[in-house]
Short mmCIF file of C-alpha atoms in Angstrom, two decimals:
data_model
loop_
_atom_site.label_atom_id
_atom_site.label_comp_id
_atom_site.label_asym_id
_atom_site.label_seq_id
_atom_site.Cartn_x
_atom_site.Cartn_y
_atom_site.Cartn_z
CA UNK V 1 86.42 102.11 139.38
CA UNK V 2 87.06 102.63 135.61
CA UNK V 3 90.32 103.43 133.78
CA UNK V 4 90.57 106.47 131.53
CA UNK V 5 93.38 106.87 128.95
CA UNK V 6 93.92 110.42 127.61
CA UNK V 7 96.09 110.98 124.63
CA UNK V 8 96.72 114.83 124.22
CA UNK V 9 99.18 116.06 121.52
CA UNK V 10 100.55 119.39 120.28
CA UNK V 11 103.35 120.82 118.14
CA UNK V 12 105.06 123.39 120.24
CA UNK V 13 108.40 123.64 118.33
CA UNK V 14 110.75 121.80 115.99
CA UNK V 15 114.40 121.73 115.07
CA UNK V 16 115.34 123.01 111.51
CA UNK V 17 111.81 123.18 110.21
CA UNK V 18 108.77 120.99 110.85
CA UNK V 19 110.48 117.72 111.38
CA UNK V 20 111.65 116.76 114.84
CA UNK V 21 110.65 117.84 118.28
CA UNK V 22 113.69 118.79 120.44
CA UNK V 23 114.49 116.43 123.33
CA UNK V 24 114.46 119.54 125.69
CA UNK V 25 110.73 120.08 125.09
CA UNK V 26 109.99 116.29 125.93
CA UNK V 27 112.02 116.64 129.12
CA UNK V 28 109.91 119.74 130.09
CA UNK V 29 106.75 117.73 129.52
CA UNK V 30 108.05 115.04 131.61
CA UNK V 31 108.77 117.32 134.65
CA UNK V 32 105.18 118.47 134.64
CA UNK V 33 103.59 114.98 134.22
CA UNK V 34 105.80 113.47 136.77
CA UNK V 35 104.57 116.16 139.28
CA UNK V 36 101.05 115.23 138.22
CA UNK V 37 101.84 111.65 138.96
CA UNK V 38 103.21 112.66 142.40
CA UNK V 39 99.87 114.55 143.25
CA UNK V 40 97.74 111.58 142.04
CA UNK V 41 96.25 113.37 139.18
CA UNK V 42 97.63 110.80 136.93
CA UNK V 43 98.24 107.01 137.52
CA UNK V 44 100.85 106.59 134.73
CA UNK V 45 102.06 108.28 131.57
CA UNK V 46 104.36 107.71 128.59
CA UNK V 47 105.52 110.56 126.35
CA UNK V 48 105.83 109.80 122.61
CA UNK V 49 107.03 111.79 119.77
CA UNK V 50 105.95 111.55 116.16
CA UNK V 51 107.69 114.15 113.97
CA UNK V 52 107.50 117.54 115.62
CA UNK V 53 104.53 116.60 117.70
CA UNK V 54 104.71 115.49 121.30
CA UNK V 55 102.03 112.94 122.36
CA UNK V 56 101.09 112.75 126.10
CA UNK V 57 99.59 109.32 126.80
CA UNK V 58 98.15 109.43 130.33
CA UNK V 59 96.11 106.96 132.48
CA UNK V 60 93.97 108.11 135.29
CA UNK V 61 90.50 107.45 137.11
CA UNK V 62 89.04 110.84 136.58
CA UNK V 63 87.06 110.26 133.47
CA UNK V 64 86.98 112.04 130.14
CA UNK V 65 87.45 115.78 129.86
CA UNK V 66 88.76 116.09 133.44
CA UNK V 67 89.93 119.67 134.07
CA UNK V 68 92.98 118.64 136.19
CA UNK V 69 94.25 116.20 133.53
CA UNK V 70 93.59 118.67 130.69
CA UNK V 71 95.27 121.37 132.83
CA UNK V 72 98.27 119.21 133.35
CA UNK V 73 98.65 118.66 129.60
CA UNK V 74 98.10 122.31 128.87
CA UNK V 75 100.83 123.39 131.43
CA UNK V 76 103.26 120.84 129.93
CA UNK V 77 102.84 122.34 126.61
CA UNK V 78 102.93 125.87 127.74
CA UNK V 79 106.18 125.26 129.62
CA UNK V 80 107.56 123.28 126.51
CA UNK V 81 106.56 126.35 124.41
CA UNK V 82 108.69 128.63 126.60
CA UNK V 83 111.59 126.30 126.19
CA UNK V 84 111.12 126.23 122.47
CA UNK V 85 111.19 130.14 122.45
CA UNK V 86 114.44 130.18 124.41
CA UNK V 87 116.00 127.85 121.84
CA UNK V 88 114.49 129.75 119.09
CA UNK V 89 112.99 126.74 117.60
CA UNK V 90 110.74 126.78 114.56
CA UNK V 91 106.96 127.11 115.24
CA UNK V 92 107.27 127.66 118.95
CA UNK V 93 103.82 127.22 120.39
CA UNK V 94 102.20 126.87 117.07
CA UNK V 95 99.46 124.50 118.27
CA UNK V 96 98.38 126.65 121.21
CA UNK V 97 95.76 129.03 120.13
CA UNK V 98 95.28 130.68 123.58
CA UNK V 99 97.57 130.99 126.60
CA UNK V 100 94.67 131.06 129.12
CA UNK V 101 93.20 127.72 130.23
CA UNK V 102 89.54 127.77 130.51
CA UNK V 103 88.66 124.35 132.11
CA UNK V 104 89.17 122.18 128.97
CA UNK V 105 92.03 121.96 126.52
CA UNK V 106 89.53 121.11 123.65
CA UNK V 107 89.19 123.89 121.20
CA UNK V 108 92.52 125.36 122.36
CA UNK V 109 94.63 123.80 119.51
CA UNK V 110 95.90 120.43 121.02
CA UNK V 111 94.35 117.19 119.77
CA UNK V 112 92.60 115.07 122.21
CA UNK V 113 91.50 111.34 122.06
CA UNK V 114 90.19 109.84 125.30
CA UNK V 115 88.18 106.65 126.44
CA UNK V 116 86.96 105.45 129.74
CA UNK V 117 86.42 101.70 130.38
CA UNK V 118 86.39 98.94 132.93
CA UNK V 119 89.49 96.93 132.58
CA UNK V 120 89.29 93.39 131.31
CA UNK V 121 91.41 90.51 132.74
CA UNK V 122 93.80 91.35 129.96
CA UNK V 123 93.55 94.65 128.21
CA UNK V 124 95.71 95.39 125.23
CA UNK V 125 95.47 99.00 123.90
CA UNK V 126 97.20 100.47 120.74
CA UNK V 127 97.74 104.13 120.48
CA UNK V 128 98.49 105.67 117.13
CA UNK V 129 100.12 109.11 116.64
CA UNK V 130 100.49 110.81 113.24
CA UNK V 131 102.37 113.82 111.81
CA UNK V 132 101.53 115.86 108.71
CA UNK V 133 98.02 114.82 108.19
CA UNK V 134 94.40 115.31 109.38
CA UNK V 135 91.84 113.33 111.37
CA UNK V 136 90.32 111.73 108.24
CA UNK V 137 93.49 109.83 107.73
CA UNK V 138 91.94 107.33 110.10
CA UNK V 139 88.65 106.88 108.21
CA UNK V 140 89.92 104.15 105.97
CA UNK V 141 92.02 101.99 108.64
CA UNK V 142 89.20 102.17 111.21
CA UNK V 143 86.63 101.21 108.78
CA UNK V 144 88.78 98.24 107.74
CA UNK V 145 89.64 97.35 111.34
CA UNK V 146 85.98 97.45 112.64
CA UNK V 147 83.88 96.64 109.37
CA UNK V 148 85.91 95.07 106.80
CA UNK V 149 86.07 91.17 107.00
CA UNK V 150 88.83 91.06 104.42
CA UNK V 151 90.97 92.86 107.04
CA UNK V 152 89.49 91.61 110.28
CA UNK V 153 88.75 87.91 109.97
CA UNK V 154 87.12 87.97 113.38
CA UNK V 155 83.98 89.67 112.10
CA UNK V 156 83.32 86.30 110.21
CA UNK V 157 84.77 83.70 112.40
CA UNK V 158 84.56 85.25 115.99
CA UNK V 159 81.19 85.14 117.55
CA UNK V 160 82.05 88.02 119.87
CA UNK V 161 82.70 90.36 116.87
CA UNK V 162 79.87 88.92 114.57
CA UNK V 163 77.43 91.68 115.53
CA UNK V 164 79.53 94.35 114.27
CA UNK V 165 80.19 97.87 115.61
CA UNK V 166 78.85 101.39 115.80
CA UNK V 167 80.66 104.38 114.24
CA UNK V 168 80.17 107.92 115.70
CA UNK V 169 80.83 110.36 112.70
CA UNK V 170 81.57 114.07 113.18
CA UNK V 171 80.81 116.44 110.43
CA UNK V 172 83.57 118.97 111.24
CA UNK V 173 82.34 121.60 108.85
CA UNK V 174 78.69 121.83 110.06
CA UNK V 175 79.47 120.78 113.80
CA UNK V 176 77.04 117.88 113.81
CA UNK V 177 77.35 114.19 114.38
CA UNK V 178 75.62 110.95 113.47
CA UNK V 179 76.08 107.32 114.68
CA UNK V 180 75.84 104.47 112.14
CA UNK V 181 75.93 100.65 112.41
CA UNK V 182 77.92 98.15 110.63
CA UNK V 183 77.38 95.83 108.69
CA UNK V 184 73.68 97.11 108.33
CA UNK V 185 74.68 100.57 107.15
CA UNK V 186 78.13 99.86 105.70
CA UNK V 187 77.28 101.57 102.21
CA UNK V 188 75.84 104.69 103.75
CA UNK V 189 78.90 104.92 106.27
CA UNK V 190 81.32 104.69 103.16
CA UNK V 191 79.48 107.41 101.45
CA UNK V 192 80.42 109.60 104.38
CA UNK V 193 83.75 108.33 105.17
CA UNK V 194 85.28 108.87 101.72
CA UNK V 195 84.95 112.60 102.23
CA UNK V 196 87.90 112.58 104.71
CA UNK V 197 88.12 116.44 104.96
CA UNK V 198 84.62 116.65 106.31
CA UNK V 199 83.36 113.48 107.75
CA UNK V 200 85.68 111.85 110.32
CA UNK V 201 85.35 108.97 112.62
CA UNK V 202 85.32 110.13 116.26
CA UNK V 203 84.43 106.96 118.25
CA UNK V 204 83.75 103.26 117.60
CA UNK V 205 81.63 101.20 119.91
CA UNK V 206 80.50 97.67 120.34
CA UNK V 207 76.78 97.18 119.85
CA UNK V 208 76.47 96.92 123.61
CA UNK V 209 77.99 100.51 123.99
CA UNK V 210 81.43 99.45 125.01
CA UNK V 211 84.07 101.87 123.75
CA UNK V 212 86.37 100.33 121.15
CA UNK V 213 88.23 103.28 119.65
CA UNK V 214 88.59 106.98 119.96
CA UNK V 215 90.19 109.75 117.58
CA UNK V 216 91.19 113.27 118.01
CA UNK V 217 89.11 115.25 115.42
CA UNK V 218 90.19 118.79 116.19
CA UNK V 219 90.63 120.69 112.93
CA UNK V 220 93.37 123.34 113.69
CA UNK V 221 92.84 125.45 110.70
CA UNK V 222 89.04 125.66 111.43
CA UNK V 223 89.73 126.83 114.93
CA UNK V 224 92.31 129.30 113.98
CA UNK V 225 90.66 130.67 110.92
CA UNK V 226 93.89 130.17 108.97
CA UNK V 227 96.62 127.66 108.36
CA UNK V 228 98.80 127.48 111.42
CA UNK V 229 99.87 123.87 111.12
CA UNK V 230 98.35 120.33 110.40
CA UNK V 231 96.01 118.59 112.96
CA UNK V 232 98.42 115.37 113.29
CA UNK V 233 95.71 113.26 114.84
CA UNK V 234 95.96 110.53 117.54
CA UNK V 235 93.78 107.32 118.08
CA UNK V 236 93.29 104.87 120.71
CA UNK V 237 92.16 101.37 119.87
CA UNK V 238 91.39 98.45 122.06
CA UNK V 239 92.20 94.84 121.02
CA UNK V 240 91.57 91.01 121.64
CA UNK V 241 88.96 89.37 123.61
CA UNK V 242 85.74 90.95 122.16
CA UNK V 243 87.55 93.34 119.94
CA UNK V 244 89.64 92.82 116.69
CA UNK V 245 92.88 91.09 117.41
CA UNK V 246 96.14 93.19 117.81
CA UNK V 247 97.23 92.03 114.36
CA UNK V 248 93.86 93.10 112.87
CA UNK V 249 94.23 96.51 114.42
CA UNK V 250 97.68 96.92 112.95
CA UNK V 251 97.20 95.33 109.56
CA UNK V 252 95.29 98.37 107.64
CA UNK V 253 98.50 100.32 108.03
CA UNK V 254 100.44 97.88 105.65
CA UNK V 255 98.74 99.79 102.90
CA UNK V 256 100.16 103.28 102.66
CA UNK V 257 96.95 105.10 101.61
CA UNK V 258 96.82 108.60 100.48
CA UNK V 259 96.09 111.29 103.18
CA UNK V 260 95.85 115.11 103.07
CA UNK V 261 98.64 117.05 104.53
CA UNK V 262 102.22 116.90 104.03
CA UNK V 263 103.95 120.33 103.01
CA UNK V 264 102.02 123.31 104.44
CA UNK V 265 98.98 120.90 104.91
CA UNK V 266 98.34 121.42 101.32
CA UNK V 267 99.23 118.17 99.61
CA UNK V 268 98.09 114.54 99.44
CA UNK V 269 100.70 111.82 100.21
CA UNK V 270 101.12 108.26 101.57
CA UNK V 271 100.83 107.67 105.20
CA UNK V 272 104.14 105.86 106.04
CA UNK V 273 104.21 103.57 109.17
CA UNK V 274 107.53 103.94 111.03
CA UNK V 275 109.15 103.25 114.26
CA UNK V 276 109.18 106.11 116.67
CA UNK V 277 112.86 106.78 115.95
CA UNK V 278 112.26 107.07 112.20
CA UNK V 279 109.02 109.24 112.43
CA UNK V 280 110.96 112.21 111.11
CA UNK V 281 109.19 113.57 108.08
CA UNK V 282 112.19 115.24 106.22
CA UNK V 283 111.38 115.03 102.53
CA UNK V 284 109.22 118.02 101.58
CA UNK V 285 108.15 117.86 105.19
CA UNK V 286 106.97 114.30 104.79
CA UNK V 287 105.66 111.99 103.62
CA UNK V 288 103.02 111.70 106.48
CA UNK V 289 104.09 109.50 109.29
CA UNK V 290 102.26 107.23 111.70
CA UNK V 291 103.69 105.31 114.81
CA UNK V 292 101.84 102.58 116.75
CA UNK V 293 102.54 101.98 120.32
CA UNK V 294 101.05 98.74 121.97
CA UNK V 295 100.38 98.75 125.78
CA UNK V 296 98.81 96.46 128.21
CA UNK V 297 96.77 98.42 130.67
CA UNK V 298 97.05 96.84 134.22
CA UNK V 299 95.36 98.59 137.11
CA UNK V 300 95.50 101.96 135.46
CA UNK V 301 99.25 101.37 134.64
CA UNK V 302 100.80 101.29 131.24
CA UNK V 303 102.79 98.23 130.55
CA UNK V 304 105.04 98.68 127.55
CA UNK V 305 105.10 100.09 124.85
CA UNK V 306 105.89 97.90 121.99
CA UNK V 307 107.04 99.96 118.96
CA UNK V 308 104.68 98.19 116.58
CA UNK V 309 106.05 99.35 113.10
CA UNK V 310 109.47 98.65 114.08
CA UNK V 311 109.17 95.41 112.31
CA UNK V 312 110.77 94.25 108.86
CA UNK V 313 107.19 93.09 107.88
CA UNK V 314 106.64 96.82 107.13
CA UNK V 315 109.61 97.43 105.12
CA UNK V 316 107.76 96.84 101.81
CA UNK V 317 105.03 99.32 103.00
CA UNK V 318 107.67 101.89 103.66
CA UNK V 319 109.30 101.20 100.07
CA UNK V 320 105.92 101.52 98.54
CA UNK V 321 105.15 104.65 100.43
CA UNK V 322 108.59 106.14 99.40
CA UNK V 323 107.64 105.24 95.71
CA UNK V 324 104.33 106.74 95.97
CA UNK V 325 105.78 109.96 97.38
CA UNK V 326 108.35 110.18 94.50
CA UNK V 327 105.34 109.79 92.10
CA UNK V 328 103.13 112.37 93.83
CA UNK V 329 106.10 114.83 94.10
CA UNK V 330 106.61 114.85 90.26
CA UNK V 331 103.15 116.62 90.00
CA UNK V 332 104.62 119.69 91.62
CA UNK V 333 101.93 122.23 92.51
CA UNK V 334 99.28 120.34 90.39
CA UNK V 335 96.47 118.43 91.71
CA UNK V 336 96.12 115.52 92.78
CA UNK V 337 99.45 116.11 94.67
CA UNK V 338 98.18 119.60 95.66
CA UNK V 339 94.84 119.40 97.51
CA UNK V 340 91.69 120.40 95.62
CA UNK V 341 90.70 124.07 95.69
CA UNK V 342 87.95 123.67 98.44
CA UNK V 343 90.42 122.11 100.63
CA UNK V 344 92.90 125.03 100.24
CA UNK V 345 90.83 127.61 101.84
CA UNK V 346 92.71 127.57 105.18
CA UNK V 347 96.18 127.21 103.67
CA UNK V 348 98.45 129.90 102.57
CA UNK V 349 97.08 130.04 99.05
CA UNK V 350 94.20 132.56 99.85
CA UNK V 351 96.84 135.27 100.46
CA UNK V 352 98.14 134.68 96.86
CA UNK V 353 94.65 134.83 95.43
CA UNK V 354 93.82 138.08 97.32
CA UNK V 355 96.80 139.72 95.70
CA UNK V 356 95.68 138.76 92.23
CA UNK V 357 91.96 139.55 92.68
CA UNK V 358 92.17 143.07 91.23
CA UNK V 359 93.74 141.80 88.12
CA UNK V 360 90.71 139.47 87.15
CA UNK V 361 88.18 140.91 84.72
CA UNK V 362 84.86 139.47 83.33
CA UNK V 363 84.97 137.42 80.14
CA UNK V 364 82.84 138.58 77.19
#
């Protein structure tokens, strides 16, 4: 029987703004997931936190989009929301767009990344969790992991990687998708992936169809029709033995590339890799954060995690991210710190423009 990993995340409340999920909310999620473990819905779980997001990392044998597993996550977030309201936390339940579960948590606000696979003799899996950014934040690092030989030496020297990988790309604006192969279509793929607000990597496969990576691609603002919070994506990557080595899966995050999000989801900023303890986006609600948790999957159980960015080798990356954040902040409300106008449609800016509309007049 195959193993399924489901990572489902949501922001259901934070202490003093948008920075830190309260421990009481995590405890409430733990109660619900522990019950699901007793009822054999889940085989194992780990609850992570990145900023104000709670990330439920669950293993089971039920396949992707399983109703019981998704209902477990939904119940956990709903009960955590009630706790957040009792504590009068900020943004209580902000990622929950409906209080009625309808068989699948997709489209209800929380982000979902899942993959089902037959376990190898040794199966390292890395889970990434972000705060204050959008799904397109994974475009650059996933391209580097699975298509760039300057990052992943195995693409050149490891025969098991030499054929390359296939990328499933979602067009989140037009609700369509395309699958492209690398290295054959690398230039065409890059033409799409550079538009991070529209074209996002959903899954990566080996050429034989075996799953390599999965990303949550839910765009919260598109579902809600207005800005209610940033998407804060999660991703799952398999490593070693036919996949890029763990070090190659981690290496792209040594470069703090610019991503959309940060304050009110309206600004570009560097993606800063931190330990789970330091994933507290405080300065201007940022800069955007990412944590990496390394597991071994053994008979559907999670061994670990290793807090992958809790490593002094990333100190220089964090310093560079802090310097970039300082530089970008000096732009104030001007682009390129503020997102371009087409990306601001679902932020709080339209309310300002609506107020000014009657004061505009035609030029001669």
